[in-house]
Amino acid sequence: MPEEGVTALVVPVPEVDPLLAAVAARFPDAVRPLPAHVTLLYPFVPVDDQVVADLAEVFAGRPPLRVEFAECCRAGGFAALLPDPADGLSELIDELRRRWPDVLPYGGRFGTEVDVHVTVALNTAEQVAEAVEREIVPRFAPIRAELREVWLLVFRGGWQVHRRFELTG
C-alpha cells in the first residue's frame, strides 16, 4: 500500500474497465481497485499550486490520443495490455521526465525506461497471469480507446483524483 500523500499521473482508459471486471470476477486478487489506466509517472512529486500549474502547461493543447490495445505481455504474475501506437503516451512521459528529471518511473524499480501499458493482473500467481492472457484478454481485445484526460492522483487512505487535465488540443 502506498504511503499517505504519494502522487501519480495516470491516463484513464475506461474502455478497458470491462476486461478488468472480468479478470476481477474470476481472479479477485489479480486486479487493484483502480480504474483501468496507463501510468505516466508514479510516484510523482508532492502536490502544490506550482506543480498543478506546470502540469496544466504540459497538457495544454495536447490532442486526445487514439490507441488500440490488442497485444498482451506477461512476465511472472504480471499481465498487461500494450497500446498501439504508444508514441503519444511515450512523448508525454518524456516531456514530464524533462520537467521533473529526478522522478523515475516506479521509483526506478524497473529501470529508467518502462513500457507503456495497462496492467490487467499484478502480483498474482504465474498461472493466473497465464490464464488472464490466454482466456480473458482474447475475449475483449482488440480494445480501441480515445485517451482524453490525465489524472493527478493523491493517496489519502485510497487513491483520489486531485486534478483532471483534459487533452482537447
CSV table of C-alpha atoms in Angstrom, one decimal:
chain,number,residue,atom,x,y,z
A,1,MET,CA,0.0,0.0,0.0
A,2,PRO,CA,1.4,3.4,-0.9
A,3,GLU,CA,2.3,6.0,1.8
A,4,GLU,CA,-0.1,8.8,2.5
A,5,GLY,CA,0.4,11.8,0.2
A,6,VAL,CA,2.1,9.8,-2.6
A,7,THR,CA,1.1,11.0,-6.0
A,8,ALA,CA,0.7,9.6,-9.5
A,9,LEU,CA,0.0,10.8,-13.0
A,10,VAL,CA,-2.3,8.4,-14.9
A,11,VAL,CA,-4.3,8.3,-18.1
A,12,PRO,CA,-7.7,6.6,-17.5
A,13,VAL,CA,-8.7,4.0,-20.1
A,14,PRO,CA,-12.4,3.3,-19.4
A,15,GLU,CA,-12.7,1.1,-22.4
A,16,VAL,CA,-10.5,-1.5,-20.6
A,17,ASP,CA,-12.7,-1.5,-17.5
A,18,PRO,CA,-14.9,-4.3,-18.7
A,19,LEU,CA,-11.9,-6.5,-19.2
A,20,LEU,CA,-10.6,-5.7,-15.7
A,21,ALA,CA,-14.1,-6.5,-14.3
A,22,ALA,CA,-13.9,-9.9,-16.0
A,23,VAL,CA,-10.5,-10.6,-14.5
A,24,ALA,CA,-11.6,-9.5,-11.1
A,25,ALA,CA,-14.7,-11.7,-11.3
A,26,ARG,CA,-12.6,-14.8,-11.9
A,27,PHE,CA,-9.4,-13.8,-10.1
A,28,PRO,CA,-10.3,-11.2,-7.4
A,29,ASP,CA,-6.7,-10.9,-6.1
A,30,ALA,CA,-5.2,-10.2,-9.6
A,31,VAL,CA,-6.5,-6.6,-10.0
A,32,ARG,CA,-6.1,-3.5,-8.0
A,33,PRO,CA,-9.1,-1.3,-7.0
A,34,LEU,CA,-8.3,1.4,-9.6
A,35,PRO,CA,-10.0,2.0,-12.9
A,36,ALA,CA,-8.0,0.9,-16.0
A,37,HIS,CA,-5.2,3.3,-16.7
A,38,VAL,CA,-1.8,3.9,-18.2
A,39,THR,CA,0.6,5.2,-15.6
A,40,LEU,CA,2.7,8.1,-16.8
A,41,LEU,CA,4.7,8.6,-13.6
A,42,TYR,CA,4.5,7.0,-10.2
A,43,PRO,CA,5.5,8.0,-7.7
A,44,PHE,CA,5.3,11.7,-8.7
A,45,VAL,CA,6.1,14.8,-6.7
A,46,PRO,CA,4.2,16.3,-3.8
A,47,VAL,CA,1.2,18.4,-5.0
A,48,ASP,CA,1.3,22.2,-4.7
A,49,ASP,CA,-0.1,25.0,-6.9
A,50,GLN,CA,3.1,25.3,-8.9
A,51,VAL,CA,3.1,21.6,-9.8
A,52,VAL,CA,-0.5,21.9,-10.9
A,53,ALA,CA,0.2,25.0,-13.0
A,54,ASP,CA,3.2,23.2,-14.6
A,55,LEU,CA,1.1,20.1,-15.4
A,56,ALA,CA,-1.6,22.3,-16.9
A,57,GLU,CA,1.1,23.8,-19.2
A,58,VAL,CA,2.4,20.4,-20.2
A,59,PHE,CA,-1.0,19.1,-21.1
A,60,ALA,CA,-2.4,22.3,-22.7
A,61,GLY,CA,-3.1,22.0,-26.4
A,62,ARG,CA,-2.4,18.2,-26.5
A,63,PRO,CA,-4.9,16.3,-28.5
A,64,PRO,CA,-6.7,13.2,-27.4
A,65,LEU,CA,-4.7,10.0,-28.2
A,66,ARG,CA,-6.3,7.2,-30.2
A,67,VAL,CA,-4.8,3.8,-29.4
A,68,GLU,CA,-5.7,0.2,-29.7
A,69,PHE,CA,-4.9,-2.5,-27.1
A,70,ALA,CA,-4.5,-5.8,-28.9
A,71,GLU,CA,-1.3,-7.2,-27.5
A,72,CYS,CA,-0.9,-8.7,-24.1
A,73,CYS,CA,2.5,-9.1,-22.5
A,74,ARG,CA,3.2,-11.2,-19.4
A,75,ALA,CA,6.0,-11.8,-17.0
A,76,GLY,CA,5.6,-14.0,-14.0
A,77,GLY,CA,2.5,-12.9,-12.1
A,78,PHE,CA,2.1,-9.7,-14.2
A,79,ALA,CA,0.0,-9.2,-17.4
A,80,ALA,CA,-0.6,-6.0,-19.3
A,81,LEU,CA,-2.1,-4.6,-22.5
A,82,LEU,CA,0.3,-2.6,-24.7
A,83,PRO,CA,-1.1,0.4,-26.6
A,84,ASP,CA,-0.6,0.8,-30.3
A,85,PRO,CA,0.6,3.3,-31.2
A,86,ALA,CA,2.5,4.0,-27.9
A,87,ASP,CA,4.3,7.1,-29.3
A,88,GLY,CA,1.9,9.8,-27.9
A,89,LEU,CA,2.0,8.3,-24.4
A,90,SER,CA,5.8,7.9,-24.6
A,91,GLU,CA,6.1,11.6,-25.6
A,92,LEU,CA,4.0,12.6,-22.6
A,93,ILE,CA,6.2,10.7,-20.3
A,94,ASP,CA,9.4,12.1,-21.9
A,95,GLU,CA,8.0,15.7,-21.5
A,96,LEU,CA,7.2,15.0,-17.8
A,97,ARG,CA,10.6,13.5,-17.2
A,98,ARG,CA,12.3,16.6,-18.8
A,99,ARG,CA,10.3,18.8,-16.4
A,100,TRP,CA,11.0,16.5,-13.4
A,101,PRO,CA,14.2,14.7,-14.2
A,102,ASP,CA,14.6,13.3,-10.7
A,103,VAL,CA,11.3,11.4,-11.0
A,104,LEU,CA,11.9,7.8,-12.1
A,105,PRO,CA,9.0,5.5,-13.3
A,106,TYR,CA,8.1,3.3,-10.3
A,107,GLY,CA,10.9,4.9,-8.3
A,108,GLY,CA,13.4,3.2,-10.6
A,109,ARG,CA,12.4,-0.4,-9.5
A,110,PHE,CA,12.3,-1.5,-13.2
A,111,GLY,CA,15.0,0.7,-14.5
A,112,THR,CA,14.6,4.2,-16.1
A,113,GLU,CA,12.5,3.1,-19.1
A,114,VAL,CA,9.3,1.2,-18.6
A,115,ASP,CA,7.0,0.0,-21.4
A,116,VAL,CA,3.7,2.0,-21.6
A,117,HIS,CA,0.9,-0.4,-20.6
A,118,VAL,CA,-2.4,-1.0,-18.8
A,119,THR,CA,-2.0,-3.6,-16.1
A,120,VAL,CA,-4.6,-6.4,-16.1
A,121,ALA,CA,-3.0,-8.7,-13.5
A,122,LEU,CA,-0.4,-7.8,-10.9
A,123,ASN,CA,1.4,-9.7,-8.1
A,124,THR,CA,-0.6,-12.9,-8.7
A,125,ALA,CA,0.4,-16.4,-9.4
A,126,GLU,CA,2.1,-17.0,-12.7
A,127,GLN,CA,-0.7,-19.5,-13.7
A,128,VAL,CA,-3.3,-16.8,-13.0
A,129,ALA,CA,-1.5,-14.3,-15.3
A,130,GLU,CA,-1.2,-17.0,-17.9
A,131,ALA,CA,-5.0,-17.7,-17.7
A,132,VAL,CA,-5.7,-13.9,-17.9
A,133,GLU,CA,-3.5,-13.7,-21.1
A,134,ARG,CA,-4.9,-16.9,-22.7
A,135,GLU,CA,-8.6,-16.9,-21.7
A,136,ILE,CA,-9.8,-13.4,-20.7
A,137,VAL,CA,-7.9,-10.9,-22.9
A,138,PRO,CA,-8.8,-12.6,-26.2
A,139,ARG,CA,-12.5,-12.2,-25.4
A,140,PHE,CA,-12.1,-8.4,-25.3
A,141,ALA,CA,-9.1,-7.5,-27.5
A,142,PRO,CA,-8.6,-5.5,-29.6
A,143,ILE,CA,-9.9,-2.6,-27.5
A,144,ARG,CA,-9.9,0.8,-29.2
A,145,ALA,CA,-9.7,3.8,-26.9
A,146,GLU,CA,-9.5,7.6,-27.2
A,147,LEU,CA,-7.5,8.9,-24.3
A,148,ARG,CA,-9.0,12.2,-23.3
A,149,GLU,CA,-7.5,13.2,-19.9
A,150,VAL,CA,-4.8,12.8,-17.4
A,151,TRP,CA,-5.4,12.4,-13.7
A,152,LEU,CA,-3.2,13.7,-10.9
A,153,LEU,CA,-3.9,11.2,-8.1
A,154,VAL,CA,-3.1,11.5,-4.4
A,155,PHE,CA,-3.1,8.6,-2.0
A,156,ARG,CA,-5.1,9.6,1.1
A,157,GLY,CA,-6.3,6.3,2.6
A,158,GLY,CA,-7.0,5.4,-1.0
A,159,TRP,CA,-6.4,6.9,-4.4
A,160,GLN,CA,-8.2,10.1,-5.0
A,161,VAL,CA,-8.3,12.3,-8.1
A,162,HIS,CA,-6.8,15.6,-7.1
A,163,ARG,CA,-7.0,17.2,-10.6
A,164,ARG,CA,-8.1,16.3,-14.1
A,165,PHE,CA,-6.3,17.7,-17.2
A,166,GLU,CA,-8.2,17.4,-20.4
A,167,LEU,CA,-6.5,16.5,-23.7
A,168,THR,CA,-8.5,18.6,-26.1
A,169,GLY,CA,-5.8,20.1,-28.4
